[in-house]
Each structure stands twice: as structure tokens, then as C-alpha cells.
JSON list of C-alpha atoms in Angstrom, two decimals:
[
{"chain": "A", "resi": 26, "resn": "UNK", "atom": "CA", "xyz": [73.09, 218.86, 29.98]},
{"chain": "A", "resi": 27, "resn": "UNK", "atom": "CA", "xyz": [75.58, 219.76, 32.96]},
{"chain": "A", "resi": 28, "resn": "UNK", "atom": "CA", "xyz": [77.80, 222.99, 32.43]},
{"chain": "A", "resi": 29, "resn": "UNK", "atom": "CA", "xyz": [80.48, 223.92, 35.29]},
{"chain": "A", "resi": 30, "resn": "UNK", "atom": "CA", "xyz": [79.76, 227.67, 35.49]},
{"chain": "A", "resi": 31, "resn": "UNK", "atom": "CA", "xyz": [82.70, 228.55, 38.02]},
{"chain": "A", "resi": 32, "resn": "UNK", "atom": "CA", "xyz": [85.71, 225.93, 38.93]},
{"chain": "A", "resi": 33, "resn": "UNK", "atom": "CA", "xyz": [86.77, 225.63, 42.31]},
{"chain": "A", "resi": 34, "resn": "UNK", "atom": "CA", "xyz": [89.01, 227.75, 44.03]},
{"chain": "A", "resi": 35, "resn": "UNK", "atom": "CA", "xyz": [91.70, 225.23, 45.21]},
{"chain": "A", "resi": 36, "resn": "UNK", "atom": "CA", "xyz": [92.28, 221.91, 44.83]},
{"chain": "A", "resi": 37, "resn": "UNK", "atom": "CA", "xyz": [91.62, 218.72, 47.50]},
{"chain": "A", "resi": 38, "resn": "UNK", "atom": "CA", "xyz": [94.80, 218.15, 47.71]},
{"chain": "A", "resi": 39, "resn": "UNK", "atom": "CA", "xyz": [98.35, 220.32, 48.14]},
{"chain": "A", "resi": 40, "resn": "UNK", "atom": "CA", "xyz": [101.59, 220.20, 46.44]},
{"chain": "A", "resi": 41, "resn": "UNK", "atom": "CA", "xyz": [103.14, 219.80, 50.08]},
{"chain": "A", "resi": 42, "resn": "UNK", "atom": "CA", "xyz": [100.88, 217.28, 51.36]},
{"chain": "A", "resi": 43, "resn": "UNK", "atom": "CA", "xyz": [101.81, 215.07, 47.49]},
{"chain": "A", "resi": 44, "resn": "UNK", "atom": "CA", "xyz": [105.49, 216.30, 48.44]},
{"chain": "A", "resi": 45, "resn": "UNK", "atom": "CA", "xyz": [105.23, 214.62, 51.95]},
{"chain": "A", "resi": 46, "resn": "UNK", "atom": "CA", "xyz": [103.41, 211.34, 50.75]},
{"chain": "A", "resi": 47, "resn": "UNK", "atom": "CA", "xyz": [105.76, 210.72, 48.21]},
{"chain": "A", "resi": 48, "resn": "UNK", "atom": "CA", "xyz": [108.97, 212.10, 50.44]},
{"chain": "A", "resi": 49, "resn": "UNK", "atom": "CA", "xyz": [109.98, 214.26, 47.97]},
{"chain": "A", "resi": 50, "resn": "UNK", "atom": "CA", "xyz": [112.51, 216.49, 48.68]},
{"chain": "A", "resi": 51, "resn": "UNK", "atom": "CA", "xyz": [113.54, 220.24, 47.21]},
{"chain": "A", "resi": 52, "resn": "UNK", "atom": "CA", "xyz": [111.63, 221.60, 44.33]},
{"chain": "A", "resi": 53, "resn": "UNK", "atom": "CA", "xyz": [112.81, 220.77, 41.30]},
{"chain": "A", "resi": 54, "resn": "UNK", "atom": "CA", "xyz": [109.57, 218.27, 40.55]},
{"chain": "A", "resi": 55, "resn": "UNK", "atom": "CA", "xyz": [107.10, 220.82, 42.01]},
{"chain": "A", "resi": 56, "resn": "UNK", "atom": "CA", "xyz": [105.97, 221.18, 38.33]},
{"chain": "A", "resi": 57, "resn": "UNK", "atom": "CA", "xyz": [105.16, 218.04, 37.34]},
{"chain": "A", "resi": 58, "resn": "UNK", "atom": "CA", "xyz": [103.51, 217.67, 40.37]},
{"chain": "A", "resi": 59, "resn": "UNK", "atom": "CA", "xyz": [101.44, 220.04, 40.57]},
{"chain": "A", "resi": 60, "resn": "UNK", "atom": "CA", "xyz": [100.44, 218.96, 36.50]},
{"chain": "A", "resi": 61, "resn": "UNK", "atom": "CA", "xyz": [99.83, 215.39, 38.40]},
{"chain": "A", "resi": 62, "resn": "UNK", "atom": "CA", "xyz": [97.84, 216.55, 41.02]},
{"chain": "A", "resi": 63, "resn": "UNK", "atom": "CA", "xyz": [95.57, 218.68, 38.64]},
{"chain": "A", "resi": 64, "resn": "UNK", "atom": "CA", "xyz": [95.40, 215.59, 35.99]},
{"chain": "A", "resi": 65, "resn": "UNK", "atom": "CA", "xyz": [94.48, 213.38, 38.77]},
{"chain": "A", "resi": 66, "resn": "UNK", "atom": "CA", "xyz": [92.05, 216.11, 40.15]},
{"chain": "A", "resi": 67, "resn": "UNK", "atom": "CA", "xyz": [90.60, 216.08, 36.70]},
{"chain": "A", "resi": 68, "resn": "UNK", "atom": "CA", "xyz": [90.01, 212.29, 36.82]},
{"chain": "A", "resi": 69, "resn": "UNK", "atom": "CA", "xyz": [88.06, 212.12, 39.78]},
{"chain": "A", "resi": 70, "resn": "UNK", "atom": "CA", "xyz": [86.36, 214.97, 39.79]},
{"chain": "A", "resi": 71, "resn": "UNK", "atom": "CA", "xyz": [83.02, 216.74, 38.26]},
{"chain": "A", "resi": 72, "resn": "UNK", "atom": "CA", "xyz": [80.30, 214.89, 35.88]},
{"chain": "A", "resi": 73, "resn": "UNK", "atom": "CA", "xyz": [82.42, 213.23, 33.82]},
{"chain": "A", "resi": 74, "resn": "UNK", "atom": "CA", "xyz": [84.79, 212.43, 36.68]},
{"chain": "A", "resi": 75, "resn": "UNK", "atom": "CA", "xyz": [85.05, 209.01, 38.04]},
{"chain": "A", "resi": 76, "resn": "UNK", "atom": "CA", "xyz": [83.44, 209.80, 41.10]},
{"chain": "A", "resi": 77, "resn": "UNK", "atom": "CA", "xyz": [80.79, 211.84, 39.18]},
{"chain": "A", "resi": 78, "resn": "UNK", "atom": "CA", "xyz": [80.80, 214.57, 42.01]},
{"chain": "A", "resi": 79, "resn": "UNK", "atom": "CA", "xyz": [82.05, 217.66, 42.70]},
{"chain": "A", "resi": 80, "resn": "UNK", "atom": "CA", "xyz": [84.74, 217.96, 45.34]},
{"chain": "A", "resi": 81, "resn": "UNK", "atom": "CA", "xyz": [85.35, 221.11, 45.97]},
{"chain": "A", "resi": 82, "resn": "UNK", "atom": "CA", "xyz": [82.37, 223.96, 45.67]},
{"chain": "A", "resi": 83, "resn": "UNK", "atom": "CA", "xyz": [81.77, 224.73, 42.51]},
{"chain": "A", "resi": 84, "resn": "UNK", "atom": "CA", "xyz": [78.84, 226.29, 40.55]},
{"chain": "A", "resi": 85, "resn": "UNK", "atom": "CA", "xyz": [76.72, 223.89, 37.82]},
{"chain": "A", "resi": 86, "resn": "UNK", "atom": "CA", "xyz": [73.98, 224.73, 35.72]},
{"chain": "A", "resi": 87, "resn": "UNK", "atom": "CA", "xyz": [71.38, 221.40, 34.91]},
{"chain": "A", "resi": 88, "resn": "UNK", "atom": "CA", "xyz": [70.04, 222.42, 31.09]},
{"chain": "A", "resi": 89, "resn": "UNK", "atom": "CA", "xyz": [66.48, 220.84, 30.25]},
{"chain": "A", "resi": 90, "resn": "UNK", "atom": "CA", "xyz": [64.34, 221.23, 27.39]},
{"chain": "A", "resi": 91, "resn": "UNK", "atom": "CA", "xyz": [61.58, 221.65, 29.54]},
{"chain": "A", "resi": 92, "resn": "UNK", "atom": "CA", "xyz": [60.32, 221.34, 33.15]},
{"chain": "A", "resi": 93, "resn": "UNK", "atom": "CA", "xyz": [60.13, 217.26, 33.85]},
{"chain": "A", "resi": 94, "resn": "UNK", "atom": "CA", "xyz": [56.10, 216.21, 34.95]},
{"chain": "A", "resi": 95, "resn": "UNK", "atom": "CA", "xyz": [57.32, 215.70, 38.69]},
{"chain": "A", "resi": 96, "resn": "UNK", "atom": "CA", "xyz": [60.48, 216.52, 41.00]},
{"chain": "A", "resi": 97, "resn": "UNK", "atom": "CA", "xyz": [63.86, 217.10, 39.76]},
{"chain": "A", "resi": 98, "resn": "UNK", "atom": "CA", "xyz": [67.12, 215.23, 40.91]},
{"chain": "A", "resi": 99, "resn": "UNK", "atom": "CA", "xyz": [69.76, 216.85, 40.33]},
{"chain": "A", "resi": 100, "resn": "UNK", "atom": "CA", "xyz": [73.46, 215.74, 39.76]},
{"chain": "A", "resi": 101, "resn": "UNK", "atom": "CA", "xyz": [76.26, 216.00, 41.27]},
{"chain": "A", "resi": 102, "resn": "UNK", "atom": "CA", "xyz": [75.87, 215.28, 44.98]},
{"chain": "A", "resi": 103, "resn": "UNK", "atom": "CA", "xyz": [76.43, 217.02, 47.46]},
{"chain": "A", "resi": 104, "resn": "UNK", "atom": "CA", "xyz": [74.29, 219.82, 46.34]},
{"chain": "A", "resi": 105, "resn": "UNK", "atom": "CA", "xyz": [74.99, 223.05, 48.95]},
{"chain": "A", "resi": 106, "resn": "UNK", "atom": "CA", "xyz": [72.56, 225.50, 47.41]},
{"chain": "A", "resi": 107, "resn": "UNK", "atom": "CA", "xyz": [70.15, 226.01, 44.91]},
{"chain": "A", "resi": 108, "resn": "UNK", "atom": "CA", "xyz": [71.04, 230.24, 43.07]},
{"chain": "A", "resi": 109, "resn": "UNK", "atom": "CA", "xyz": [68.18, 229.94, 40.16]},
{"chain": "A", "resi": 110, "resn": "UNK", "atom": "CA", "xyz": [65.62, 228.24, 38.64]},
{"chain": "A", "resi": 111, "resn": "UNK", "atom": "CA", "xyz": [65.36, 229.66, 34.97]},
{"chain": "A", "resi": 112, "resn": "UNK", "atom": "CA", "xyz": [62.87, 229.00, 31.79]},
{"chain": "A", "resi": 113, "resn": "UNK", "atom": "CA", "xyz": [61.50, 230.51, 28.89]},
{"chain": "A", "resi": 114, "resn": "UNK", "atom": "CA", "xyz": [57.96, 231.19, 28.82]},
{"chain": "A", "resi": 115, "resn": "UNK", "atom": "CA", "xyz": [55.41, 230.77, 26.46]},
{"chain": "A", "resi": 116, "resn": "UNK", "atom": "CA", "xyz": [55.35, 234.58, 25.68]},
{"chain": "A", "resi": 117, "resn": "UNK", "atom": "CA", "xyz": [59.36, 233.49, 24.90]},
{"chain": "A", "resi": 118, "resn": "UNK", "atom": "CA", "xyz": [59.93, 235.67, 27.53]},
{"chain": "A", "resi": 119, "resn": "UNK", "atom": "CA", "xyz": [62.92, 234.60, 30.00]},
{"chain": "A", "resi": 120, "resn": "UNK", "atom": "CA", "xyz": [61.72, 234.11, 33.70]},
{"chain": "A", "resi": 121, "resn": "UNK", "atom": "CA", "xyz": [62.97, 233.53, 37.18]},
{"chain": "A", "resi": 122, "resn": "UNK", "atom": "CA", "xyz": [61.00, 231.21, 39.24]},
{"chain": "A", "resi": 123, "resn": "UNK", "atom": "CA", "xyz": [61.16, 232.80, 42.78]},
{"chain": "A", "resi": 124, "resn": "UNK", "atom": "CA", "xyz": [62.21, 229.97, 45.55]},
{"chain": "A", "resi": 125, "resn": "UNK", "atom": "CA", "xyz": [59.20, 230.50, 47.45]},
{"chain": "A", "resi": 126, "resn": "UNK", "atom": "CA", "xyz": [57.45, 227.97, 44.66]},
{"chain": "A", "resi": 127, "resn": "UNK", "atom": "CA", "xyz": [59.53, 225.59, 44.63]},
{"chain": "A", "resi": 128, "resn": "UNK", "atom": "CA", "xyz": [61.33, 223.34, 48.06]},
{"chain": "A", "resi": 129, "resn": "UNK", "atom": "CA", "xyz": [64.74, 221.45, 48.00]},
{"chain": "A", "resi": 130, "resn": "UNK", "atom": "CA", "xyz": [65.17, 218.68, 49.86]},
{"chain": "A", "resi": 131, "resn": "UNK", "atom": "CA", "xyz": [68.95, 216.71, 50.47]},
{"chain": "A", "resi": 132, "resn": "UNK", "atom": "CA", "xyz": [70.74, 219.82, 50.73]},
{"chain": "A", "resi": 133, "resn": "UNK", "atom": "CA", "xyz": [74.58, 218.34, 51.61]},
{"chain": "A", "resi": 134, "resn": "UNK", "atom": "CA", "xyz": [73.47, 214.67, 51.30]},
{"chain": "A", "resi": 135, "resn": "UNK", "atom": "CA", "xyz": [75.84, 212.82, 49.68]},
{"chain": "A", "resi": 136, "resn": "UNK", "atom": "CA", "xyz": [73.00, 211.34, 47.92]},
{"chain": "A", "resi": 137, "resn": "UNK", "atom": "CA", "xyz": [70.94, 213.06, 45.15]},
{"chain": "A", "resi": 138, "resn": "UNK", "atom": "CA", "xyz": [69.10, 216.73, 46.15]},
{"chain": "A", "resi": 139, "resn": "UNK", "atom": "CA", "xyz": [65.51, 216.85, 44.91]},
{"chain": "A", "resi": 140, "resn": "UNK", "atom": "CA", "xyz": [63.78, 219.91, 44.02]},
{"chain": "A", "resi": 141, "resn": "UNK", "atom": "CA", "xyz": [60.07, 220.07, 44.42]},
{"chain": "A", "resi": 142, "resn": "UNK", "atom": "CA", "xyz": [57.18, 222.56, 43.21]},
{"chain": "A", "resi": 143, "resn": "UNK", "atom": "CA", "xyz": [55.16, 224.16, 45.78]},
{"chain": "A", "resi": 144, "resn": "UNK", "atom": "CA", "xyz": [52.44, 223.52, 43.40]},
{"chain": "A", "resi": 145, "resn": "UNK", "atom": "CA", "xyz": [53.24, 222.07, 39.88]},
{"chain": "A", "resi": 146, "resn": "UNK", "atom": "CA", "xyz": [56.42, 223.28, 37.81]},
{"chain": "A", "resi": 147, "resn": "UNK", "atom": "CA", "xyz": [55.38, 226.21, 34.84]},
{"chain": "A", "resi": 148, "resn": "UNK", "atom": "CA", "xyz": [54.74, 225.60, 31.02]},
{"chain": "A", "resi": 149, "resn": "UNK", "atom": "CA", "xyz": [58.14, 226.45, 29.77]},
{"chain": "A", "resi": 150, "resn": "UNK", "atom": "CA", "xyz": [60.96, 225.35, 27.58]},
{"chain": "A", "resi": 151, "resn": "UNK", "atom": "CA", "xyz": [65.10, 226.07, 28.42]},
{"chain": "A", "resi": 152, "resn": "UNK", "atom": "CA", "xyz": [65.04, 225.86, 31.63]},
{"chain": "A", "resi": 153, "resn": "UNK", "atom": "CA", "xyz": [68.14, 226.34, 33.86]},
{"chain": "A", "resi": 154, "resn": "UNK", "atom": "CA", "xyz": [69.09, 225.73, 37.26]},
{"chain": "A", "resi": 155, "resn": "UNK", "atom": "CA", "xyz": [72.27, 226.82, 38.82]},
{"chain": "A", "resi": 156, "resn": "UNK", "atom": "CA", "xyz": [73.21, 224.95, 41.81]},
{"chain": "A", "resi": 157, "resn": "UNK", "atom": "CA", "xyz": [76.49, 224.95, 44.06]},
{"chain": "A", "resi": 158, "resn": "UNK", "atom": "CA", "xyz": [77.81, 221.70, 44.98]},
{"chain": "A", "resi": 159, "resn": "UNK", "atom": "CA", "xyz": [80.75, 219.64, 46.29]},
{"chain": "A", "resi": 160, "resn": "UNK", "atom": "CA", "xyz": [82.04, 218.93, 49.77]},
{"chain": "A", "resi": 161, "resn": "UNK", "atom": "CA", "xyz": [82.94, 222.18, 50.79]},
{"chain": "A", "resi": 162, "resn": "UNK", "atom": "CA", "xyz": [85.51, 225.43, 49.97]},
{"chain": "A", "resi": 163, "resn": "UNK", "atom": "CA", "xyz": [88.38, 223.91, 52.26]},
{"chain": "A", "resi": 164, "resn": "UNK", "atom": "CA", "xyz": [90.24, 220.51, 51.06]},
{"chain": "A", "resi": 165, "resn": "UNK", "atom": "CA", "xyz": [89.79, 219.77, 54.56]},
{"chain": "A", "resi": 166, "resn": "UNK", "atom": "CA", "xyz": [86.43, 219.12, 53.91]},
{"chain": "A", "resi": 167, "resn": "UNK", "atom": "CA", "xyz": [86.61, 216.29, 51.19]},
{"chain": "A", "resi": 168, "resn": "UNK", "atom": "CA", "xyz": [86.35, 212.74, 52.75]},
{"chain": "A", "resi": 169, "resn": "UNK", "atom": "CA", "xyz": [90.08, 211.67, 53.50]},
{"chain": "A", "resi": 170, "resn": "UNK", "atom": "CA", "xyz": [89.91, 208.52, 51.78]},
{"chain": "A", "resi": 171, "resn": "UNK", "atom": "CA", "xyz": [89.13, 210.42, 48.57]},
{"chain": "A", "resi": 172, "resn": "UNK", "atom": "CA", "xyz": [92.09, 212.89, 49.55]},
{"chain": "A", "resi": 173, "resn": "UNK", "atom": "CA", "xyz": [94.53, 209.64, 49.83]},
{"chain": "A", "resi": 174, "resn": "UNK", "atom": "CA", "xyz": [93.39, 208.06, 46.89]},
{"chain": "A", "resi": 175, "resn": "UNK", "atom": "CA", "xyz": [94.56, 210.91, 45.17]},
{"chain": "A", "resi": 176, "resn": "UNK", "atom": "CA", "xyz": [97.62, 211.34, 46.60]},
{"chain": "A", "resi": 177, "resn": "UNK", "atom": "CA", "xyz": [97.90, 207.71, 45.62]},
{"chain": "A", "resi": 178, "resn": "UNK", "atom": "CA", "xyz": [97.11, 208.61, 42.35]},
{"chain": "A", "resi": 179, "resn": "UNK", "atom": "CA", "xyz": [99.47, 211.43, 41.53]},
{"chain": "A", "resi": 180, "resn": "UNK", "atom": "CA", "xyz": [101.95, 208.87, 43.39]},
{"chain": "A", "resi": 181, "resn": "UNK", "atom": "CA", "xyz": [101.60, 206.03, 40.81]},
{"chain": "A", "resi": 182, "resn": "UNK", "atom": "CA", "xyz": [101.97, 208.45, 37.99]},
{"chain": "A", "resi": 183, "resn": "UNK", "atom": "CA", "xyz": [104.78, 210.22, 39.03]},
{"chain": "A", "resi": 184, "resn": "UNK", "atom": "CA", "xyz": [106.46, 206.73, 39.51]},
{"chain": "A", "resi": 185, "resn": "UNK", "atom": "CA", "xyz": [105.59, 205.73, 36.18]},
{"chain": "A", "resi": 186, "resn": "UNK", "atom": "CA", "xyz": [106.12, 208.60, 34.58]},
{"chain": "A", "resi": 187, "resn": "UNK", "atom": "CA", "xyz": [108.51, 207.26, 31.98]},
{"chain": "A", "resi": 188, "resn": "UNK", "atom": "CA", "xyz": [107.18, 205.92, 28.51]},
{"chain": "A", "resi": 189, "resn": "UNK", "atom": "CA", "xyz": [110.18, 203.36, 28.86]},
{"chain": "A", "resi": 190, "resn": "UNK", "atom": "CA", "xyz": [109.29, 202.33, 32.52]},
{"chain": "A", "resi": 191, "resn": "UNK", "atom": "CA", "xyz": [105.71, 201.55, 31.19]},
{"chain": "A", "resi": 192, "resn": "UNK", "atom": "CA", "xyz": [107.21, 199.65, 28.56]},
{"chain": "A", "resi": 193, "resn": "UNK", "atom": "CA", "xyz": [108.51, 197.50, 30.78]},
{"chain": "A", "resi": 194, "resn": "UNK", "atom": "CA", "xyz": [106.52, 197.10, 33.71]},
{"chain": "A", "resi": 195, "resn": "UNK", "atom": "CA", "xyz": [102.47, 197.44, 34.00]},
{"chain": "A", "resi": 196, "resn": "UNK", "atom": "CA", "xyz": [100.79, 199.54, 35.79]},
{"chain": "A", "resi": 197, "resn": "UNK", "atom": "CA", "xyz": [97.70, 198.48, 37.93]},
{"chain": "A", "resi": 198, "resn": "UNK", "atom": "CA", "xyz": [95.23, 200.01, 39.89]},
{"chain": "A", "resi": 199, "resn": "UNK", "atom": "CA", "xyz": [95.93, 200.76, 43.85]},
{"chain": "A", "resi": 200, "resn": "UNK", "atom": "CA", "xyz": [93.27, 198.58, 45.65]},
{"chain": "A", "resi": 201, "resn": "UNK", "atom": "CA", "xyz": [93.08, 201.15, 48.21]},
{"chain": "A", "resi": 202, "resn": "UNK", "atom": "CA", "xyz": [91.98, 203.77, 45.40]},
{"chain": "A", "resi": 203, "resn": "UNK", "atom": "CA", "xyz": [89.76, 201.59, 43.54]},
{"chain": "A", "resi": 204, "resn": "UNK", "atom": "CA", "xyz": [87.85, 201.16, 47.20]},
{"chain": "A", "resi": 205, "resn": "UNK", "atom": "CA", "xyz": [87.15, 204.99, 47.56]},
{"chain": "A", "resi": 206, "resn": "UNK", "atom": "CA", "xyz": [86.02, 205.31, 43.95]},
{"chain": "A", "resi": 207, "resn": "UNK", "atom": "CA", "xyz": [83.65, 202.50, 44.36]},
{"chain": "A", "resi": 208, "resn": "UNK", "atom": "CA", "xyz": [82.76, 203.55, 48.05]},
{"chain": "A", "resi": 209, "resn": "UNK", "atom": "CA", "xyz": [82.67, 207.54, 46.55]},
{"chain": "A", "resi": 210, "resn": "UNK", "atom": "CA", "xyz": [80.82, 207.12, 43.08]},
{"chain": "A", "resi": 211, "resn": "UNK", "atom": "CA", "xyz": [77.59, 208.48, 42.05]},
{"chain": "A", "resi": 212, "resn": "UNK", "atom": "CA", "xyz": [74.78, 205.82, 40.72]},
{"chain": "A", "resi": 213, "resn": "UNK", "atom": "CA", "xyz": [71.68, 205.65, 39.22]},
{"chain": "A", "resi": 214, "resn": "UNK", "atom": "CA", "xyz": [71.49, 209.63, 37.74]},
{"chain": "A", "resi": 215, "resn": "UNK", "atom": "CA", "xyz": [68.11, 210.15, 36.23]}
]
């Protein structure tokens, strides 16, 4: 089970850089936008995004009933750090595996990091590991095709933002988008 712990701080993408896209002028839809931008955010973004992956840093904690026989993948690429590793002994006593027994490997791959025992992983149940991941803290740092199929995004539903307008016309995935989700998206989790 994946929890988000702590959310990012800001988003990928700005209000002025939707604003400029879309060449909207004054303020009187800065509201709505900024409700696009987090909606579309929101889509996108995190485990149950549609790119499965954090985009800006944010802190995750992985749930397990127990410690798995051999390495652990976890979620979410990229992975920036690893805080804790967490069980419950069999005392039922909580404990704090110290990282000098265990190694990551793929640290800021976009690909899948993999945490490895020194030795073998304890006898345990509830374990818990809180990890950091996502592209960065700066929107800067998310790939700019993920950035512009965003502001894509928020574009198409501000344009079709009427219940009427839908009624009449029908509203189709940008090609352009649909390339950076496919080109973006996590596979094969487990």
C-alpha cells in the first residue's frame, strides 16, 4: 500500500506560464485556472496518476505485511532518497533498520529503485519505508514534454469548460499529450 506522507511544495506548472500558453489576458480566469491546473496536476500525477510517478518531490511510504524473500522495488520512479526502513519485530517491538544493512540502487533513475539487504532482510511484519521521490523541488526540473502536456491539458479543459459546449462538440485526446503519457508512464510495478 502507497501513502503520500507530504505533497509537494509547488506545482510543475504556473498560472503564468497556463496564462501565456493559452494567451490569456487580465485576471479574471486566474481561478479557474489555477482549479485546472491542480485537476490536471492531479491526473497525471502520483500512484494513481496516469503517469504513475511523482513529479515534483514528495515523501511516500511503501506499506508491506512483511519483508518480501529478496530485493524490494519500489514505486514511484524517480526515487531521490531512501528516510526509513521500518518493521515490527517479533518481540512486537517497532524497529528501525539502520541503512548500513541495507544498499539502494537506481537512485534518480527514471526506472524502478531497488533496495537490497546487506545480508538478508529481518523476521518482521508492518514494515514501512519512507522514500522521497519525483523529478525534483523546481518545476524546472520535470521533463518539458510532461510540462506541455499539461499545459495542453488545462488548455483543452478550459476550452471546454461548458456542459453545453460538450454537448455539442466531443472532446478528444491531444496526440501530443497522449505521446508524453505513453513515453512518461510507469510499467510493470511488482
Amino acid at each position: 500500500m502507497l501513502t503520500r506522507i507530504s505533497a509537494p511544495l509547488v506545482e510543475p506548472i504556473t498560472l503564468a506560464e497556463v496564462k501565456a500558453a493559452l494567451a490569456v489576458i487580465g485576471s479574471a480566469d486566474d481561478d479557474l485556472l489555477q482549479r485546472l491546473i491542480t485537476a490536471a496536476v492531479a491526473s497525471f500525477d502520483g500512484a494513481d496518476g496516469k503517469l504513475a510517478r511523482p513529479l515534483i518531490e514528495q515523501r511516500w511510504r511503501l506499506s508491506m505485511d512483511r519483508f518480501p524473500v529478496g530485493v524490494i522495488r519500489l514505486p514511484l520512479p524517480p526515487v531521490i532518497s531512501v528516510e526509513t526502513i521500518s518493521y515490527v519485530d517479533t518481540s512486537s517491538e517497532d524497529q528501525e533498520i539502520d541503512p548500513s544493512e541495507y544498499s539502494v540502487s537506481g537512485l534518480g533513475s527514471t526506472d524502478h529503485a531497488i533496495i537490497s539487504p546487506v545480508s538478508r532482510w529481518p523476521t518482521g511484519t508492518a514494515v514501512a519505508i519512507e522514500f522521497t521521490a519525483g523529478f525534483g523541488d523546481d518545476p524546472e526540473d520535470v521533463p518539458q514534454d510532461v510540462r506541455d502536456a499539461l499545459i495542453a491539458t488545462v488548455g483543452s479543459r478550459f476550452a471546454w469548460r461548458e456542459a453545453s459546449i460538450l454537448a455539442q462538440g466531443s472532446l478528444s485526446e491531444n496526440p501530443e499529450v497522449a505521446d508524453a503519457v505513453d513515453r512518461w508512464r510507469v510499467r510493470g510495478f511488482g
